[in-house]
Amino acid sequence: GNLDWHPEDVFKKDKLLRSQARLYRLGYYNMIGFDPQVKSDDEMDLETKVNERFTGQMSIGAGYSQQTNLSFFASIRKGNFLGTGDTLGLSLTVGSKYRNNSLNYLHRWAFYKPLDLGLNLYDSYVNYTTFISTKKGFSPTLSYEFKEFWRTGVGLTLEKGEYKDILDTASTYIKKQAGKYDLYSTYWFINRNSIDNPILPTRGSDITLTLSAGTGTRDFYKAVFSASKIIPDKIFYTDFIFSVKGTFGFVEKISKTIPLDQLFFVGGDFTIRGFDWGRAGPLDENKDPAGAKREIILNYQLAHPIVERFLWGYVFLDQGKGYDKGNPFSNMYYSTGVGLKIITPFAPIELYYGKVLNPPSGVSSSRFGFILGTFF
């Protein structure tokens, strides 16, 4: 179970914290506390108190980007679907130059084991400046918790797509992608996650290694390693939380062409804040993001509560780049900024302003960002 003790066990603080983290990771509760009731000099009852959160999430709105212009979106996500603990999600996004629809389902504790089974169906259409990309596919997944904090899993993806209506002004790499394609890929990951609360983390670490490969009309092999650490102030015992994260990845072709979606587009909300999407890496002849075969990203953040458990403020420093070859630590880009993290009943929201300290020529040096979810 999620509680790491039994009747007549010896009380241990680390078991209490592990149990609290397990309950938070279910995603069903806003607040979890424990109330010890003393029965005698050497016995006590431990009462668990929880405050349930909305497990359903629904959002409707509109967005604008340089790549896709105006688009409208609607999404619904239901955790603990029908009381089973499963998760069902449906997302629809439609615009004059953009369509991205997906349906996903995650079945937890299959066969009464710590085994999760998932299925994702997707269909997308994007009219970029110099070409149109369409794709549809499905991806079954399986993951297993084999030890405290440790999970491993595998997945398959079957995808059909096409790059069409490519203009003469498109980059050389886009022209190489021209035509229809089939892609059959698989991945394996291993993860150790001891984060205490995925919505508002205050301690723990999260380490993941993912290996993937694909074949078909396109082919590739790829590796991504990421690690983050959440560090509370144990020197002065203030409410400051320091977070650090590193991400490293590479992708290469086997014998054909690397699919465009498998390249690394560094810059933007979840990589180097302050940049527009993909602009902390190679740019093509049109000054559009071209994608990279390598990525290195380092993020540092110092946060402090403004209103406890509701509103946090933070400052950050990001560094890194997307690149194809050479020394990963040379010619890195740097950005810094400030942000607010708002904890809502539905999902955390982050608003930030990022300033690039050494932007490449012709690239915007600052940006306001909005993240539905959490960076750390």
PDB file of C-alpha atoms in Angstrom, residues 122-314:
ATOM      1  CA  TYR A 122      -2.889  11.167 -31.698  1.00  0.00           C
ATOM      2  CA  ASP A 123      -3.489  13.099 -34.920  1.00  0.00           C
ATOM      3  CA  SER A 124      -1.835  16.390 -35.885  1.00  0.00           C
ATOM      4  CA  TYR A 125      -1.572  18.900 -38.737  1.00  0.00           C
ATOM      5  CA  VAL A 126       0.811  21.876 -38.704  1.00  0.00           C
ATOM      6  CA  ASN A 127       1.182  24.434 -41.499  1.00  0.00           C
ATOM      7  CA  TYR A 128       4.634  25.890 -40.910  1.00  0.00           C
ATOM      8  CA  THR A 129       6.077  28.849 -42.794  1.00  0.00           C
ATOM      9  CA  THR A 130       7.682  26.733 -45.512  1.00  0.00           C
ATOM     10  CA  PHE A 131       6.018  23.292 -45.277  1.00  0.00           C
ATOM     11  CA  ILE A 132       3.084  21.280 -43.919  1.00  0.00           C
ATOM     12  CA  SER A 133       3.482  18.375 -41.493  1.00  0.00           C
ATOM     13  CA  THR A 134       0.799  15.747 -40.821  1.00  0.00           C
ATOM     14  CA  LYS A 135       1.015  12.663 -38.630  1.00  0.00           C
ATOM     15  CA  LYS A 136      -1.157  10.162 -36.826  1.00  0.00           C
ATOM     16  CA  GLY A 137      -0.316   7.191 -34.680  1.00  0.00           C
ATOM     17  CA  PHE A 138      -0.760   5.259 -31.476  1.00  0.00           C
ATOM     18  CA  SER A 139       1.530   4.269 -28.642  1.00  0.00           C
ATOM     19  CA  PRO A 140       0.953   1.506 -26.044  1.00  0.00           C
ATOM     20  CA  THR A 141       3.104   1.718 -22.894  1.00  0.00           C
ATOM     21  CA  LEU A 142       3.915  -0.434 -19.873  1.00  0.00           C
ATOM     22  CA  SER A 143       5.762   0.522 -16.691  1.00  0.00           C
ATOM     23  CA  TYR A 144       6.532  -1.300 -13.439  1.00  0.00           C
ATOM     24  CA  GLU A 145       7.583  -0.086  -9.991  1.00  0.00           C
ATOM     25  CA  PHE A 146      10.173  -2.673  -8.989  1.00  0.00           C
ATOM     26  CA  LYS A 147      11.537  -0.996  -5.853  1.00  0.00           C
ATOM     27  CA  GLU A 148      10.871   1.933  -3.546  1.00  0.00           C
ATOM     28  CA  PHE A 149      11.190   5.106  -5.720  1.00  0.00           C
ATOM     29  CA  TRP A 150      12.247   3.041  -8.799  1.00  0.00           C
ATOM     30  CA  ARG A 151      10.207   2.476 -11.976  1.00  0.00           C
ATOM     31  CA  THR A 152      11.081   1.098 -15.406  1.00  0.00           C
ATOM     32  CA  GLY A 153       9.018   0.830 -18.556  1.00  0.00           C
ATOM     33  CA  VAL A 154       8.811   0.256 -22.290  1.00  0.00           C
ATOM     34  CA  GLY A 155       6.685   1.645 -25.081  1.00  0.00           C
ATOM     35  CA  LEU A 156       5.993   1.249 -28.787  1.00  0.00           C
ATOM     36  CA  THR A 157       4.945   3.885 -31.319  1.00  0.00           C
ATOM     37  CA  LEU A 158       3.477   3.258 -34.764  1.00  0.00           C
ATOM     38  CA  GLU A 159       3.225   6.452 -36.788  1.00  0.00           C
ATOM     39  CA  LYS A 160       2.350   7.503 -40.332  1.00  0.00           C
ATOM     40  CA  GLY A 161       3.004  11.015 -41.543  1.00  0.00           C
ATOM     41  CA  GLU A 162       3.858  13.303 -44.426  1.00  0.00           C
ATOM     42  CA  TYR A 163       5.857  16.469 -45.139  1.00  0.00           C
ATOM     43  CA  LYS A 164       4.251  18.235 -48.087  1.00  0.00           C
ATOM     44  CA  ASP A 165       3.787  21.581 -49.844  1.00  0.00           C
ATOM     45  CA  ILE A 166       7.449  22.364 -49.220  1.00  0.00           C
ATOM     46  CA  LEU A 167       8.482  25.752 -50.591  1.00  0.00           C
ATOM     47  CA  ASP A 168      11.722  26.419 -52.446  1.00  0.00           C
ATOM     48  CA  THR A 169      12.746  28.673 -49.553  1.00  0.00           C
ATOM     49  CA  ALA A 170      12.568  25.775 -47.054  1.00  0.00           C
ATOM     50  CA  SER A 171      15.787  24.614 -45.430  1.00  0.00           C
ATOM     51  CA  THR A 172      17.820  21.778 -46.904  1.00  0.00           C
ATOM     52  CA  TYR A 173      16.943  19.500 -43.985  1.00  0.00           C
ATOM     53  CA  ILE A 174      13.199  20.055 -44.457  1.00  0.00           C
ATOM     54  CA  LYS A 175      13.528  19.207 -48.152  1.00  0.00           C
ATOM     55  CA  LYS A 176      15.175  15.914 -47.155  1.00  0.00           C
ATOM     56  CA  GLN A 177      12.054  15.082 -45.117  1.00  0.00           C
ATOM     57  CA  ALA A 178       9.744  15.460 -48.142  1.00  0.00           C
ATOM     58  CA  GLY A 179       7.076  12.825 -48.744  1.00  0.00           C
ATOM     59  CA  LYS A 180       5.161  10.230 -46.784  1.00  0.00           C
ATOM     60  CA  TYR A 181       6.815   8.149 -44.098  1.00  0.00           C
ATOM     61  CA  ASP A 182       6.217   5.237 -41.740  1.00  0.00           C
ATOM     62  CA  LEU A 183       7.977   5.060 -38.383  1.00  0.00           C
ATOM     63  CA  TYR A 184       8.080   2.160 -35.942  1.00  0.00           C
ATOM     64  CA  SER A 185       9.879   3.044 -32.735  1.00  0.00           C
ATOM     65  CA  THR A 186      10.378   1.718 -29.224  1.00  0.00           C
ATOM     66  CA  TYR A 187      11.759   3.133 -26.010  1.00  0.00           C
ATOM     67  CA  TRP A 188      12.900   1.970 -22.583  1.00  0.00           C
ATOM     68  CA  PHE A 189      13.297   4.094 -19.490  1.00  0.00           C
ATOM     69  CA  ILE A 190      14.390   3.759 -15.895  1.00  0.00           C
ATOM     70  CA  ASN A 191      13.465   6.359 -13.291  1.00  0.00           C
ATOM     71  CA  ARG A 192      14.192   7.036  -9.631  1.00  0.00           C
ATOM     72  CA  ASN A 193      11.815   9.592  -8.141  1.00  0.00           C
ATOM     73  CA  SER A 194      11.837  10.565  -4.468  1.00  0.00           C
ATOM     74  CA  ILE A 195      10.145  13.973  -4.915  1.00  0.00           C
ATOM     75  CA  ASP A 196       7.820  14.549  -1.959  1.00  0.00           C
ATOM     76  CA  ASN A 197       5.062  16.403  -3.840  1.00  0.00           C
ATOM     77  CA  PRO A 198       4.880  16.645  -7.657  1.00  0.00           C
ATOM     78  CA  ILE A 199       2.752  19.820  -7.510  1.00  0.00           C
ATOM     79  CA  LEU A 200       4.773  21.702  -4.886  1.00  0.00           C
ATOM     80  CA  PRO A 201       8.087  19.876  -4.343  1.00  0.00           C
ATOM     81  CA  THR A 202      10.155  20.756  -1.273  1.00  0.00           C
ATOM     82  CA  ARG A 203      12.692  17.903  -1.194  1.00  0.00           C
ATOM     83  CA  GLY A 204      13.842  14.836  -3.116  1.00  0.00           C
ATOM     84  CA  SER A 205      15.294  14.020  -6.514  1.00  0.00           C
ATOM     85  CA  ASP A 206      14.117  12.769  -9.906  1.00  0.00           C
ATOM     86  CA  ILE A 207      16.526  10.927 -12.241  1.00  0.00           C
ATOM     87  CA  THR A 208      15.575   9.412 -15.617  1.00  0.00           C
ATOM     88  CA  LEU A 209      17.439   7.663 -18.433  1.00  0.00           C
ATOM     89  CA  THR A 210      15.513   7.048 -21.674  1.00  0.00           C
ATOM     90  CA  LEU A 211      16.815   5.046 -24.647  1.00  0.00           C
ATOM     91  CA  SER A 212      14.860   4.877 -27.903  1.00  0.00           C
ATOM     92  CA  ALA A 213      15.242   3.730 -31.489  1.00  0.00           C
ATOM     93  CA  GLY A 214      13.092   3.702 -34.594  1.00  0.00           C
ATOM     94  CA  THR A 215      13.057   2.293 -38.085  1.00  0.00           C
ATOM     95  CA  GLY A 216      10.956   2.551 -41.225  1.00  0.00           C
ATOM     96  CA  THR A 217      11.122   5.239 -43.898  1.00  0.00           C
ATOM     97  CA  ARG A 218      13.086   7.251 -41.319  1.00  0.00           C
ATOM     98  CA  ASP A 219      15.329   5.854 -38.565  1.00  0.00           C
ATOM     99  CA  PHE A 220      17.204   6.963 -35.453  1.00  0.00           C
ATOM    100  CA  TYR A 221      18.676   5.991 -32.103  1.00  0.00           C
ATOM    101  CA  LYS A 222      18.509   8.344 -29.146  1.00  0.00           C
ATOM    102  CA  ALA A 223      19.416   8.751 -25.473  1.00  0.00           C
ATOM    103  CA  VAL A 224      18.259  11.377 -22.967  1.00  0.00           C
ATOM    104  CA  PHE A 225      19.410  11.665 -19.347  1.00  0.00           C
ATOM    105  CA  SER A 226      17.836  14.113 -16.911  1.00  0.00           C
ATOM    106  CA  ALA A 227      18.317  14.665 -13.184  1.00  0.00           C
ATOM    107  CA  SER A 228      16.815  17.179 -10.776  1.00  0.00           C
ATOM    108  CA  LYS A 229      17.327  17.835  -7.072  1.00  0.00           C
ATOM    109  CA  ILE A 230      15.092  19.811  -4.704  1.00  0.00           C
ATOM    110  CA  ILE A 231      17.032  21.154  -1.702  1.00  0.00           C
ATOM    111  CA  PRO A 232      15.368  22.786   1.337  1.00  0.00           C
ATOM    112  CA  ASP A 233      17.343  25.237   3.482  1.00  0.00           C
ATOM    113  CA  LYS A 234      18.845  23.125   6.273  1.00  0.00           C
ATOM    114  CA  ILE A 235      21.456  25.724   7.264  1.00  0.00           C
ATOM    115  CA  PHE A 236      19.295  28.646   8.396  1.00  0.00           C
ATOM    116  CA  TYR A 237      15.986  26.714   8.281  1.00  0.00           C
ATOM    117  CA  THR A 238      14.189  29.325   6.214  1.00  0.00           C
ATOM    118  CA  ASP A 239      11.427  28.551   3.706  1.00  0.00           C
ATOM    119  CA  PHE A 240      13.753  28.948   0.709  1.00  0.00           C
ATOM    120  CA  ILE A 241      13.838  26.013  -1.716  1.00  0.00           C
ATOM    121  CA  PHE A 242      16.759  25.609  -4.149  1.00  0.00           C
ATOM    122  CA  SER A 243      16.218  23.467  -7.246  1.00  0.00           C
ATOM    123  CA  VAL A 244      18.716  22.334  -9.858  1.00  0.00           C
ATOM    124  CA  LYS A 245      18.149  20.290 -13.010  1.00  0.00           C
ATOM    125  CA  GLY A 246      20.364  18.969 -15.805  1.00  0.00           C
ATOM    126  CA  THR A 247      19.338  17.447 -19.142  1.00  0.00           C
ATOM    127  CA  PHE A 248      21.657  15.859 -21.703  1.00  0.00           C
ATOM    128  CA  GLY A 249      20.694  14.136 -24.937  1.00  0.00           C
ATOM    129  CA  PHE A 250      21.876  12.966 -28.332  1.00  0.00           C
ATOM    130  CA  VAL A 251      20.254  11.487 -31.433  1.00  0.00           C
ATOM    131  CA  GLU A 252      21.786   9.990 -34.580  1.00  0.00           C
ATOM    132  CA  LYS A 253      20.509   8.305 -37.721  1.00  0.00           C
ATOM    133  CA  ILE A 254      20.993   4.575 -38.242  1.00  0.00           C
ATOM    134  CA  SER A 255      21.272   4.754 -42.026  1.00  0.00           C
ATOM    135  CA  LYS A 256      18.510   7.050 -43.319  1.00  0.00           C
ATOM    136  CA  THR A 257      17.132  10.412 -42.113  1.00  0.00           C
ATOM    137  CA  ILE A 258      16.415  11.410 -38.503  1.00  0.00           C
ATOM    138  CA  PRO A 259      12.701  12.239 -38.088  1.00  0.00           C
ATOM    139  CA  LEU A 260      12.251  15.954 -37.490  1.00  0.00           C
ATOM    140  CA  ASP A 261      10.341  15.341 -34.233  1.00  0.00           C
ATOM    141  CA  GLN A 262      13.283  13.416 -32.760  1.00  0.00           C
ATOM    142  CA  LEU A 263      15.674  16.379 -32.987  1.00  0.00           C
ATOM    143  CA  PHE A 264      16.164  18.638 -29.961  1.00  0.00           C
ATOM    144  CA  PHE A 265      14.565  22.083 -30.047  1.00  0.00           C
ATOM    145  CA  VAL A 266      16.205  23.949 -27.164  1.00  0.00           C
ATOM    146  CA  GLY A 267      14.732  27.230 -25.985  1.00  0.00           C
ATOM    147  CA  GLY A 268      11.324  27.973 -24.500  1.00  0.00           C
ATOM    148  CA  ASP A 269       9.178  27.227 -21.481  1.00  0.00           C
ATOM    149  CA  PHE A 270      10.622  23.876 -20.392  1.00  0.00           C
ATOM    150  CA  THR A 271      14.236  24.294 -21.538  1.00  0.00           C
ATOM    151  CA  ILE A 272      15.911  27.733 -21.487  1.00  0.00           C
ATOM    152  CA  ARG A 273      13.402  30.349 -20.400  1.00  0.00           C
ATOM    153  CA  GLY A 274      13.624  33.741 -22.095  1.00  0.00           C
ATOM    154  CA  PHE A 275      14.099  32.230 -25.551  1.00  0.00           C
ATOM    155  CA  ASP A 276      11.331  31.602 -28.039  1.00  0.00           C
ATOM    156  CA  TRP A 277      10.808  27.922 -28.853  1.00  0.00           C
ATOM    157  CA  GLY A 278      13.848  26.252 -30.402  1.00  0.00           C
ATOM    158  CA  ARG A 279      15.968  29.390 -30.769  1.00  0.00           C
ATOM    159  CA  ALA A 280      18.747  28.351 -28.390  1.00  0.00           C
ATOM    160  CA  GLY A 281      19.923  25.896 -31.036  1.00  0.00           C
ATOM    161  CA  PRO A 282      20.712  25.780 -34.758  1.00  0.00           C
ATOM    162  CA  LEU A 283      18.676  28.034 -37.060  1.00  0.00           C
ATOM    163  CA  ASP A 284      18.052  27.328 -40.740  1.00  0.00           C
ATOM    164  CA  GLU A 285      18.498  29.643 -43.723  1.00  0.00           C
ATOM    165  CA  ASN A 286      15.204  31.367 -42.821  1.00  0.00           C
ATOM    166  CA  LYS A 287      16.274  31.956 -39.205  1.00  0.00           C
ATOM    167  CA  ASP A 288      13.729  29.352 -38.048  1.00  0.00           C
ATOM    168  CA  PRO A 289      14.601  26.610 -35.504  1.00  0.00           C
ATOM    169  CA  ALA A 290      16.250  23.707 -37.339  1.00  0.00           C
ATOM    170  CA  GLY A 291      16.582  21.238 -34.459  1.00  0.00           C
ATOM    171  CA  ALA A 292      19.812  19.786 -33.078  1.00  0.00           C
ATOM    172  CA  LYS A 293      21.413  16.366 -32.651  1.00  0.00           C
ATOM    173  CA  ARG A 294      22.674  17.240 -29.169  1.00  0.00           C
ATOM    174  CA  GLU A 295      21.318  19.152 -26.191  1.00  0.00           C
ATOM    175  CA  ILE A 296      22.658  20.289 -22.842  1.00  0.00           C
ATOM    176  CA  ILE A 297      20.436  22.218 -20.422  1.00  0.00           C
ATOM    177  CA  LEU A 298      21.157  23.308 -16.842  1.00  0.00           C
ATOM    178  CA  ASN A 299      18.531  25.069 -14.714  1.00  0.00           C
ATOM    179  CA  TYR A 300      18.879  26.681 -11.279  1.00  0.00           C
ATOM    180  CA  GLN A 301      15.987  28.122  -9.289  1.00  0.00           C
ATOM    181  CA  LEU A 302      15.503  29.676  -5.832  1.00  0.00           C
ATOM    182  CA  ALA A 303      11.902  29.831  -4.597  1.00  0.00           C
ATOM    183  CA  HIS A 304      10.145  31.198  -1.514  1.00  0.00           C
ATOM    184  CA  PRO A 305       6.460  31.134  -0.498  1.00  0.00           C
ATOM    185  CA  ILE A 306       4.525  34.405  -0.682  1.00  0.00           C
ATOM    186  CA  VAL A 307       1.249  32.845   0.456  1.00  0.00           C
ATOM    187  CA  GLU A 308       1.913  29.402   1.963  1.00  0.00           C
ATOM    188  CA  ARG A 309       0.692  26.497  -0.224  1.00  0.00           C
ATOM    189  CA  PHE A 310      -0.873  28.912  -2.744  1.00  0.00           C
ATOM    190  CA  LEU A 311       1.591  31.432  -4.197  1.00  0.00           C
ATOM    191  CA  TRP A 312       5.365  31.160  -4.574  1.00  0.00           C
ATOM    192  CA  GLY A 313       7.891  33.533  -6.097  1.00  0.00           C
ATOM    193  CA  TYR A 314      11.192  32.498  -7.644  1.00  0.00           C
TER     194      TYR A 314
END
